[in-house]
Structures are given as structure tokens and as C-alpha cells.
Amino acid sequence: MIYDFDQVCNRKETDCLKWDMIDTVFGEDDLIPLWVADMDFPVAEPIQKALEERVSHPFYGYTRPGKRVVDAVVKRMKDKFNWEIHPEWVIFTPGVVPALHIAIRSLTHPGDEVILQQPVYYPFFPVVTNSGCQIVNNGLKLIDGKYEIDFDDLETKFSPNSGLGSNPSRIKTIIFCNPHNPVGRVWTKEEITKLGKIAISNGAVVISDEIHCEILFDDNHHTTFATISKEFEQNCIICMSPSKTFNLAGLDASSIIIPNKKLRDNFLNIQNGMVPVPNLFGLTALEAAYRHGDEWLDQVMVYIKENLDFLIEYTEKNIPSIEVIKPQGTYLIWLDCRKLGLDNPELKNFMLKKAKVGLNDGFIFGEEGSGFVRMNIACPRVILKEALKRIEEAVNRL
Ligand SMILES: Cc1ncc(COP(=O)(O)O)c(C=O)c1O
């Protein structure tokens, strides 16, 4: 089937966070919303069909992920990432963020330290601090328009004499965003290996949030942290979900893969009774997406790539004071607005009140995000064009 992603669909009055809560979130109501990470595209037809079929069986009692769902995850890992996993390694949670909270609680005690790599997906911050832990920032470096991991700094943070990450034995884990939101890096095997070696040799477990692992541009290839070696596999918690790839964020279904039995048991002990399994529609959608969603995914990726090319060309030609940080993956684009010469409140005000677009302010991703904004380009091109035109006109009026 051929999908038409140019079609603009009305998402208003559907309890849609992106479109219905504009006023609540931004305090303005006539913005083009290009913020929260879901797509303005209908889902793949096989997913909708599977859900309709499930709805038509009017029994919505307690549910547990059955063999078919687990097998769909096992098969996806093998097919996409050449990772052979055992069914018992797979745990289901209603979203990756709840899983991160559980993971941190299972790996740390209050007062421990957790490494983040800022600028980074901002819900990671309360994940750490709500557990009474401290954030140790191993900030990414922006070199010639591309973000890199600062490995020297990472080693220093673990070093006994640094006084930076304070007591090194207190760094229990890294939340590794792989691929990285918001900077769009798809980390290479070499980078992942280097990071993992530093973490594991210092006794830290790596929580690898791989939610964006199937949204890749050009020939970029996703490497699952666990596939580097058996040692890596035994020292990680891998967070997977079809929600970004197949636009299912409202259905809250993620699979968390933990090969190490002790780590898995600790995770389950915290999850049990507190965080449920996904609801049955989430599980239905997850299975349908993994088994039958690829025709849609191939097409949506072509469309998003065209949006990206359009964005890059448009900004280079018409808004040269804004630089697109060219992503290797994710549909969340990091825009360097520092040449506009605005401080954070001014930039926020500019995008909201002058350009009338709803973006994510860069500074919420950490101090390194000052002067940046994040734009979601998973929308019909006509919406993206209108947003860019508004920004261009507002810049010209500055
Ligand atoms: C890196 C990352 N992790 C997690 C999430 C959210 O996951 P969930 O909705 O499954 O809690 C997002 C959403 O944008 C994300 O970018």
C-alpha cells in the first residue's frame, strides 16, 4: 500500500498533547506545534487493523504479554540488530521513561551518581534526581557541526582524583541516549565500545535508551549496546519501544531487555505492583508494528528524509543565521540559533510570540542547549514550510 504523508489530518479535540494542549503548554494558542516527539501521520494500516480487531472482541480484562508478543520482540532484535535474545530477558513497561525510573532505583541508592550526556532528553533529569541521586554531566562536544562524546572527560569523571564526579565509587550508571535526542547522533560501534569499556571497567552499568533506533538517515546503522560483547550484554539495560518508530506513543508499550539475571530480578522487584505491564491495546499495537509495520516505516522514512533535506536547504538559503545540526537519526532536529544573538528568554519569546511556532527550548536539555531549539519535522511538508516561513519572516523583522 502507498501512504500519503502529505495529507494534513486534524488531530484537534482528540486529547492530543501536541495539538490540544498548545495553550496550556506555551501560553499561546495560534502556534504551529513542532515540539513533542510524535508524528502528524496516521499509523500503518496493519496496526490500525490489529487494534480494530482487538476492540471488536469486547473483553478488556486483565492482560499479560503472551508468547506472540514476546516472540515479536525477539524476532525484531534478531532481524534488525542481529541480536539473539532469550524470551525471558524481555520485560514490558508502559513506556521507556517509567522503565528508566525503575532502572535507576534498581541500580542506585540515594546519594549515588548517574552520568548524563548533555544536552539530553530532559526527562532524564528527574529520573536521576527523584531517586535521590546526583547528575554528573559528561557534556557532549560540538565540533564542526557534529556532536562527539568527550571520552577524556568521561574517564576523568570516574577518576578518584578528579573531584568532579566526587567519589568515583558513587557513579553507578550512565543513561546513554543511543541514538541521541536531541543532537541526532547515531553512535558508531567504536564510540559505543569506548564508552562501554570506560563504564564497565569502573563498575557502572549502562542503561541504553534505544527508543530512536529505527529512525535512521542515509547509511547510518544502529548498534545495540548489548551486541558489542558478552561482557557488555551482562552489564546493560536496553530500552526498546516501537513508539517513536511507528508513532504509537499514546499506547504506552515498551520492551526492556535485561540479559543479566540479577539486574533483571532487581528491576522486576521494583516494577512489581508499582508499574504495570502495558495495556492490551499497547501490546496489540507493538506486535502488529514489529511484525507488519515495515512497509509503512520504509515510506515514512523517505518522507522524513525529504523533510530534512527541505529544512536544510530552506534554512541555508533563507535563514542563514540558524544552523541545522545535521542529524544521522531521529526526526527531532537541533537548531543552532546562537547567531540570532538572543538570550534564552528572548529566544523563547521570539519563537512563541514573533514566529508563532511551538518548539522545545534548547536550555531545557541542559545548559549546553542555550541558544538552541529542537524542532520535530515528522509532519506534512506544508506544515513544515509554513513554520519555516514564519521563522524566516520573524528573523527578517529582528
Ligand atoms: C530518548 C527518549 N527516551 C524516551 C522517550 C519517551 O519514552 P516513552 O514515551 O516510552 O516513555 C523519548 C521521547 O521522546 C525519548 O526521546
Short mmCIF file of C-alpha atoms and ligand atoms in Angstrom, two decimals:
data_model
loop_
_atom_site.label_atom_id
_atom_site.label_comp_id
_atom_site.label_asym_id
_atom_site.label_seq_id
_atom_site.Cartn_x
_atom_site.Cartn_y
_atom_site.Cartn_z
CA MET A 1 0.00 0.00 0.00
CA ILE A 2 1.16 3.53 -0.77
CA TYR A 3 0.77 6.02 2.10
CA ASP A 4 0.18 9.71 1.52
CA PHE A 5 2.10 11.64 4.16
CA ASP A 6 1.31 14.99 2.55
CA GLN A 7 -2.24 14.73 3.81
CA VAL A 8 -2.91 17.09 6.72
CA CYS A 9 -5.05 15.40 9.37
CA ASN A 10 -6.94 17.20 12.09
CA ARG A 11 -5.71 15.98 15.47
CA LYS A 12 -7.55 18.59 17.49
CA GLU A 13 -10.08 17.53 20.11
CA THR A 14 -8.64 14.03 20.28
CA ASP A 15 -6.90 14.50 23.66
CA CYS A 16 -3.73 15.05 21.67
CA LEU A 17 -0.88 16.53 23.71
CA LYS A 18 0.80 18.15 20.71
CA TRP A 19 -2.24 19.95 19.28
CA ASP A 20 -4.82 20.19 22.07
CA MET A 21 -2.55 21.40 24.85
CA ILE A 22 -0.79 24.20 22.94
CA ASP A 23 -2.31 26.91 25.09
CA THR A 24 -1.60 25.07 28.35
CA VAL A 25 1.99 24.29 27.43
CA PHE A 26 3.01 27.51 25.68
CA GLY A 27 0.50 30.07 26.94
CA GLU A 28 -0.32 30.91 23.30
CA ASP A 29 -2.95 29.31 21.11
CA ASP A 30 -2.11 30.11 17.49
CA LEU A 31 1.20 28.30 17.19
CA ILE A 32 2.32 25.61 14.78
CA PRO A 33 3.28 22.80 17.17
CA LEU A 34 6.55 21.13 16.25
CA TRP A 35 7.55 20.05 19.71
CA VAL A 36 6.65 16.77 21.49
CA ALA A 37 8.01 13.65 19.78
CA ASP A 38 5.16 12.11 17.87
CA MET A 39 4.35 12.25 14.17
CA ASP A 40 1.47 14.02 12.48
CA PHE A 41 0.94 10.93 10.32
CA PRO A 42 -1.66 8.17 10.73
CA VAL A 43 -0.21 4.81 11.75
CA ALA A 44 0.42 1.86 9.45
CA GLU A 45 -2.73 0.18 8.26
CA PRO A 46 -1.87 -3.25 9.75
CA ILE A 47 -1.57 -1.63 13.20
CA GLN A 48 -4.94 0.05 12.91
CA LYS A 49 -6.49 -3.23 11.67
CA ALA A 50 -5.00 -5.23 14.54
CA LEU A 51 -6.38 -2.72 17.04
CA GLU A 52 -9.83 -2.75 15.39
CA GLU A 53 -9.87 -6.49 15.52
CA ARG A 54 -8.94 -6.49 19.20
CA VAL A 55 -11.56 -3.84 20.01
CA SER A 56 -14.20 -5.95 18.30
CA HIS A 57 -13.63 -8.71 20.88
CA PRO A 58 -15.35 -6.96 23.78
CA PHE A 59 -13.35 -8.38 26.66
CA TYR A 60 -10.87 -5.95 28.12
CA GLY A 61 -9.94 -7.71 31.34
CA TYR A 62 -6.51 -8.10 32.92
CA THR A 63 -3.78 -8.76 30.42
CA ARG A 64 -0.25 -10.18 30.32
CA PRO A 65 2.12 -10.15 27.34
CA GLY A 66 1.76 -13.58 25.73
CA LYS A 67 4.22 -15.63 23.72
CA ARG A 68 3.27 -13.97 20.43
CA VAL A 69 4.18 -10.52 21.70
CA VAL A 70 7.43 -11.66 23.28
CA ASP A 71 8.38 -13.55 20.12
CA ALA A 72 7.74 -10.41 18.07
CA VAL A 73 10.32 -8.54 20.19
CA VAL A 74 12.81 -11.44 20.00
CA LYS A 75 12.42 -11.59 16.21
CA ARG A 76 12.74 -7.80 15.80
CA MET A 77 16.03 -7.73 17.71
CA LYS A 78 17.42 -10.54 15.55
CA ASP A 79 16.15 -9.14 12.23
CA LYS A 80 17.11 -5.52 12.78
CA PHE A 81 20.17 -5.64 15.03
CA ASN A 82 21.41 -9.22 14.72
CA TRP A 83 20.94 -9.58 18.48
CA GLU A 84 19.85 -13.02 19.68
CA ILE A 85 17.89 -12.61 22.87
CA HIS A 86 16.11 -15.08 25.12
CA PRO A 87 12.39 -14.54 25.67
CA GLU A 88 12.86 -14.36 29.45
CA TRP A 89 15.11 -11.32 29.09
CA VAL A 90 12.17 -9.23 27.88
CA ILE A 91 10.21 -7.11 30.36
CA PHE A 92 7.30 -4.91 29.32
CA THR A 93 6.63 -1.46 30.73
CA PRO A 94 4.14 1.26 29.83
CA GLY A 95 6.82 3.47 28.30
CA VAL A 96 10.55 3.95 28.41
CA VAL A 97 10.54 6.81 30.91
CA PRO A 98 8.86 4.70 33.64
CA ALA A 99 11.41 2.00 32.85
CA LEU A 100 14.25 4.48 33.35
CA HIS A 101 12.86 5.40 36.78
CA ILE A 102 12.70 1.72 37.72
CA ALA A 103 16.18 1.07 36.33
CA ILE A 104 17.73 3.89 38.35
CA ARG A 105 16.03 2.75 41.52
CA SER A 106 17.23 -0.80 40.88
CA LEU A 107 20.86 0.25 40.37
CA THR A 108 21.43 3.03 42.87
CA HIS A 109 20.99 4.21 46.43
CA PRO A 110 20.21 7.82 47.32
CA GLY A 111 23.39 9.85 47.10
CA ASP A 112 24.79 7.81 44.22
CA GLU A 113 25.72 9.46 40.95
CA VAL A 114 24.49 8.94 37.41
CA ILE A 115 26.19 10.15 34.24
CA LEU A 116 24.18 12.00 31.62
CA GLN A 117 25.49 13.48 28.39
CA GLN A 118 24.02 16.92 27.98
CA PRO A 119 22.33 18.35 26.05
CA VAL A 120 20.00 15.42 26.51
CA TYR A 121 16.32 14.41 26.60
CA TYR A 122 15.20 16.41 29.62
CA PRO A 123 13.04 13.76 31.39
CA PHE A 124 16.36 12.06 32.20
CA PHE A 125 16.98 14.76 34.83
CA PRO A 126 14.09 13.89 37.19
CA VAL A 127 14.76 10.21 36.54
CA VAL A 128 18.04 10.75 38.38
CA THR A 129 17.09 13.33 40.97
CA ASN A 130 13.74 11.78 42.00
CA SER A 131 15.70 8.76 43.17
CA GLY A 132 17.86 10.96 45.36
CA CYS A 133 20.83 10.62 43.02
CA GLN A 134 23.10 13.30 41.60
CA ILE A 135 23.62 14.08 37.94
CA VAL A 136 27.21 14.04 36.74
CA ASN A 137 27.35 15.71 33.37
CA ASN A 138 29.67 14.30 30.73
CA GLY A 139 28.71 17.05 28.26
CA LEU A 140 28.89 16.35 24.54
CA LYS A 141 31.33 18.41 22.45
CA LEU A 142 30.18 20.22 19.32
CA ILE A 143 32.99 20.02 16.78
CA ASP A 144 32.47 21.38 13.25
CA GLY A 145 28.71 20.96 13.40
CA LYS A 146 28.83 17.43 14.84
CA TYR A 147 28.46 16.29 18.44
CA GLU A 148 31.05 13.96 19.90
CA ILE A 149 31.41 12.14 23.20
CA ASP A 150 34.08 13.67 25.43
CA PHE A 151 35.86 10.47 26.42
CA ASP A 152 38.66 12.23 28.33
CA ASP A 153 36.06 13.96 30.45
CA LEU A 154 34.21 10.66 30.95
CA GLU A 155 37.38 9.00 32.26
CA THR A 156 38.03 11.99 34.48
CA LYS A 157 34.56 11.78 35.95
CA PHE A 158 35.33 8.24 37.08
CA SER A 159 38.81 9.13 38.24
CA PRO A 160 39.44 9.05 42.02
CA ASN A 161 41.37 12.31 41.99
CA SER A 162 39.15 14.40 39.79
CA GLY A 163 36.96 15.87 42.47
CA LEU A 164 34.44 16.26 39.66
CA GLY A 165 32.23 13.23 39.82
CA SER A 166 33.17 13.33 43.54
CA ASN A 167 33.63 9.86 44.96
CA PRO A 168 34.08 7.63 41.87
CA SER A 169 32.54 4.61 43.52
CA ARG A 170 29.27 6.50 43.64
CA ILE A 171 28.81 6.60 39.84
CA LYS A 172 26.60 3.56 39.36
CA THR A 173 25.29 4.02 35.86
CA ILE A 174 25.20 6.04 32.65
CA ILE A 175 21.94 6.80 30.90
CA PHE A 176 23.15 6.55 27.33
CA CYS A 177 20.89 8.02 24.68
CA ASN A 178 21.58 5.83 21.65
CA PRO A 179 20.70 7.36 19.12
CA HIS A 180 20.86 10.70 20.82
CA ASN A 181 17.94 13.05 21.37
CA PRO A 182 18.28 15.99 20.69
CA VAL A 183 21.59 16.07 18.79
CA GLY A 184 20.70 13.33 16.31
CA ARG A 185 23.89 11.30 16.61
CA VAL A 186 23.72 7.60 15.82
CA TRP A 187 26.71 6.43 17.81
CA THR A 188 29.18 4.18 15.99
CA LYS A 189 30.31 0.77 17.17
CA GLU A 190 33.70 2.27 18.05
CA GLU A 191 32.17 5.06 20.15
CA ILE A 192 29.85 2.65 21.95
CA THR A 193 32.73 0.28 22.62
CA LYS A 194 34.87 3.07 24.07
CA LEU A 195 32.07 4.34 26.27
CA GLY A 196 31.10 0.87 27.47
CA LYS A 197 34.68 -0.08 28.32
CA ILE A 198 35.11 3.01 30.48
CA ALA A 199 31.79 2.44 32.25
CA ILE A 200 32.15 -1.30 32.82
CA SER A 201 35.78 -1.11 33.96
CA ASN A 202 34.60 1.37 36.60
CA GLY A 203 31.78 -0.88 37.77
CA ALA A 204 28.95 1.09 36.14
CA VAL A 205 26.01 -0.48 34.33
CA VAL A 206 24.89 1.21 31.10
CA ILE A 207 21.22 1.98 30.65
CA SER A 208 20.94 2.34 26.89
CA ASP A 209 17.81 4.17 25.78
CA GLU A 210 17.42 2.99 22.18
CA ILE A 211 13.92 4.30 21.53
CA HIS A 212 15.07 6.13 18.34
CA CYS A 213 16.99 3.13 16.97
CA GLU A 214 14.93 2.65 13.81
CA ILE A 215 14.75 6.27 12.67
CA LEU A 216 17.98 6.47 10.73
CA PHE A 217 19.09 8.54 7.75
CA ASP A 218 21.30 7.53 4.83
CA ASP A 219 23.60 4.64 5.62
CA ASN A 220 23.73 5.17 9.37
CA HIS A 221 23.48 1.90 11.22
CA HIS A 222 22.25 1.40 14.77
CA THR A 223 24.38 -0.70 17.10
CA THR A 224 22.65 -2.04 20.16
CA PHE A 225 24.92 -1.56 23.15
CA ALA A 226 24.47 -5.19 24.19
CA THR A 227 25.83 -6.58 20.92
CA ILE A 228 29.38 -5.31 21.44
CA SER A 229 30.39 -8.30 23.60
CA LYS A 230 29.06 -10.76 26.15
CA GLU A 231 30.56 -8.54 28.86
CA PHE A 232 28.58 -5.58 27.55
CA GLU A 233 25.45 -7.74 27.35
CA GLN A 234 25.79 -8.62 31.03
CA ASN A 235 26.22 -5.02 32.11
CA CYS A 236 23.34 -3.21 30.49
CA ILE A 237 19.66 -2.48 30.47
CA ILE A 238 18.37 -1.90 26.93
CA CYS A 239 15.22 0.17 26.48
CA MET A 240 13.34 -0.53 23.26
CA SER A 241 9.95 0.60 22.06
CA PRO A 242 8.02 0.84 18.80
CA SER A 243 6.50 4.13 19.95
CA LYS A 244 8.78 6.58 18.08
CA THR A 245 9.33 4.35 15.05
CA PHE A 246 5.67 3.56 14.46
CA ASN A 247 4.05 6.59 16.09
CA LEU A 248 2.42 4.75 18.98
CA ALA A 249 3.39 6.99 21.91
CA GLY A 250 -0.19 7.18 23.21
CA LEU A 251 -0.36 3.41 23.56
CA ASP A 252 2.45 3.17 26.11
CA ALA A 253 4.18 -0.10 25.29
CA SER A 254 7.92 -0.67 25.63
CA SER A 255 10.16 -3.66 25.98
CA ILE A 256 13.10 -3.52 28.32
CA ILE A 257 15.71 -6.17 27.66
CA ILE A 258 17.95 -7.23 30.53
CA PRO A 259 20.17 -10.25 29.85
CA ASN A 260 21.78 -10.30 33.33
CA LYS A 261 19.52 -12.24 35.69
CA LYS A 262 20.49 -10.32 38.80
CA LEU A 263 19.90 -6.96 37.15
CA ARG A 264 16.62 -8.27 35.74
CA ASP A 265 15.39 -9.58 39.08
CA ASN A 266 16.24 -6.28 40.77
CA PHE A 267 14.34 -4.40 38.06
CA LEU A 268 11.31 -6.70 38.37
CA ASN A 269 11.29 -6.38 42.16
CA ILE A 270 10.87 -2.64 41.84
CA GLN A 271 8.42 -2.81 38.96
CA ASN A 272 6.09 -5.37 40.50
CA GLY A 273 2.99 -3.86 42.00
CA MET A 274 4.08 -0.33 41.17
CA VAL A 275 4.37 -0.08 37.39
CA PRO A 276 2.00 -2.29 35.38
CA VAL A 277 2.54 -4.02 32.08
CA PRO A 278 1.27 -2.09 29.05
CA ASN A 279 -2.45 -2.27 28.45
CA LEU A 280 -3.73 -4.80 25.95
CA PHE A 281 -4.07 -2.29 23.10
CA GLY A 282 -0.45 -1.25 23.55
CA LEU A 283 0.65 -4.87 23.34
CA THR A 284 -1.54 -5.48 20.28
CA ALA A 285 -0.05 -2.46 18.52
CA LEU A 286 3.51 -3.38 19.49
CA GLU A 287 3.17 -6.83 17.99
CA ALA A 288 1.47 -5.60 14.80
CA ALA A 289 4.09 -2.87 14.33
CA TYR A 290 7.04 -5.20 14.71
CA ARG A 291 5.53 -7.89 12.51
CA HIS A 292 3.77 -5.86 9.81
CA GLY A 293 4.86 -2.22 10.05
CA ASP A 294 7.92 -2.15 7.80
CA GLU A 295 6.18 -1.19 4.56
CA TRP A 296 4.89 1.97 6.28
CA LEU A 297 8.22 2.58 8.02
CA ASP A 298 10.19 2.46 4.77
CA GLN A 299 7.87 5.03 3.25
CA VAL A 300 7.70 7.34 6.26
CA MET A 301 11.49 7.41 6.44
CA VAL A 302 11.71 8.53 2.81
CA TYR A 303 9.24 11.31 3.58
CA ILE A 304 11.01 12.45 6.77
CA LYS A 305 14.35 12.47 4.94
CA GLU A 306 12.82 14.69 2.27
CA ASN A 307 11.57 16.98 5.05
CA LEU A 308 15.07 17.08 6.46
CA ASP A 309 16.60 17.94 3.07
CA PHE A 310 13.95 20.60 2.62
CA LEU A 311 14.67 22.07 6.07
CA ILE A 312 18.42 22.18 5.45
CA GLU A 313 18.06 23.78 2.03
CA TYR A 314 15.48 26.28 3.24
CA THR A 315 17.46 27.44 6.24
CA GLU A 316 20.74 27.64 4.33
CA LYS A 317 19.08 29.79 1.66
CA ASN A 318 16.62 31.87 3.65
CA ILE A 319 17.57 31.81 7.34
CA PRO A 320 21.38 31.54 7.37
CA SER A 321 21.52 32.80 10.95
CA ILE A 322 20.01 29.46 12.04
CA GLU A 323 22.17 26.39 11.53
CA VAL A 324 20.73 22.89 11.29
CA ILE A 325 22.82 20.36 13.20
CA LYS A 326 22.65 17.59 10.60
CA PRO A 327 21.19 14.50 12.24
CA GLN A 328 22.13 10.91 11.48
CA GLY A 329 18.86 9.76 13.00
CA THR A 330 15.67 10.83 14.84
CA TYR A 331 13.09 13.27 13.48
CA LEU A 332 13.92 15.79 16.21
CA ILE A 333 16.16 18.42 14.73
CA TRP A 334 18.56 20.51 16.78
CA LEU A 335 18.80 24.06 15.51
CA ASP A 336 21.67 26.33 16.46
CA CYS A 337 20.18 29.82 16.81
CA ARG A 338 23.13 31.43 18.59
CA LYS A 339 23.83 33.76 15.67
CA LEU A 340 20.48 35.45 16.33
CA GLY A 341 22.17 36.96 19.38
CA LEU A 342 19.23 36.30 21.71
CA ASP A 343 19.49 35.05 25.26
CA ASN A 344 17.30 32.11 26.36
CA PRO A 345 14.20 34.07 27.43
CA GLU A 346 14.49 36.23 24.29
CA LEU A 347 14.80 33.20 22.01
CA LYS A 348 11.82 31.56 23.70
CA ASN A 349 9.79 34.72 23.33
CA PHE A 350 10.92 35.12 19.72
CA MET A 351 9.78 31.65 18.64
CA LEU A 352 6.47 31.89 20.51
CA LYS A 353 5.41 35.47 20.05
CA LYS A 354 7.17 36.59 16.87
CA ALA A 355 7.48 33.42 14.79
CA LYS A 356 4.42 31.71 16.30
CA VAL A 357 5.91 28.23 16.34
CA GLY A 358 5.89 25.82 19.29
CA LEU A 359 9.35 24.28 19.59
CA ASN A 360 11.30 22.87 22.53
CA ASP A 361 13.67 25.39 24.11
CA GLY A 362 17.24 24.15 23.94
CA PHE A 363 18.10 25.09 27.51
CA ILE A 364 15.70 22.52 28.96
CA PHE A 365 18.08 19.84 27.64
CA GLY A 366 20.83 21.24 29.84
CA GLU A 367 23.00 24.32 29.88
CA GLU A 368 24.72 23.22 26.65
CA GLY A 369 21.38 23.75 24.89
CA SER A 370 21.39 27.51 25.46
CA GLY A 371 20.79 29.28 22.16
CA PHE A 372 19.35 26.14 20.52
CA VAL A 373 15.82 24.89 19.85
CA ARG A 374 14.51 21.44 18.95
CA MET A 375 12.13 21.06 16.02
CA ASN A 376 10.03 17.98 15.22
CA ILE A 377 9.89 17.53 11.44
CA ALA A 378 7.62 14.44 11.36
CA CYS A 379 4.73 16.34 9.84
CA PRO A 380 3.25 17.03 6.40
CA ARG A 381 5.62 19.23 4.41
CA VAL A 382 3.10 22.01 4.09
CA ILE A 383 3.14 22.44 7.89
CA LEU A 384 6.93 22.46 7.99
CA LYS A 385 7.03 25.01 5.15
CA GLU A 386 4.61 27.33 6.94
CA ALA A 387 6.61 27.10 10.17
CA LEU A 388 9.86 27.90 8.37
CA LYS A 389 8.24 30.80 6.55
CA ARG A 390 7.06 32.21 9.88
CA ILE A 391 10.55 31.86 11.38
CA GLU A 392 12.15 33.44 8.29
CA GLU A 393 9.78 36.43 8.39
CA ALA A 394 10.31 36.89 12.11
CA VAL A 395 14.11 36.78 11.68
CA ASN A 396 13.87 39.37 8.91
CA ARG A 397 11.95 41.65 11.28
CA LEU A 398 14.51 41.29 14.08
C1 LIG B 1 15.34 9.36 24.30
C2 LIG B 1 13.90 9.19 24.67
N1 LIG B 1 13.55 8.31 25.62
C3 LIG B 1 12.27 8.14 25.98
C4 LIG B 1 11.25 8.85 25.38
C5 LIG B 1 9.84 8.68 25.82
O1 LIG B 1 9.54 7.36 26.01
P1 LIG B 1 8.11 6.87 26.50
O2 LIG B 1 7.09 7.74 25.85
O3 LIG B 1 8.08 5.47 26.04
O4 LIG B 1 8.12 6.99 27.98
C6 LIG B 1 11.57 9.78 24.38
C7 LIG B 1 10.51 10.57 23.75
O5 LIG B 1 10.75 11.47 23.01
C8 LIG B 1 12.92 9.95 24.03
O6 LIG B 1 13.28 10.81 23.08
#
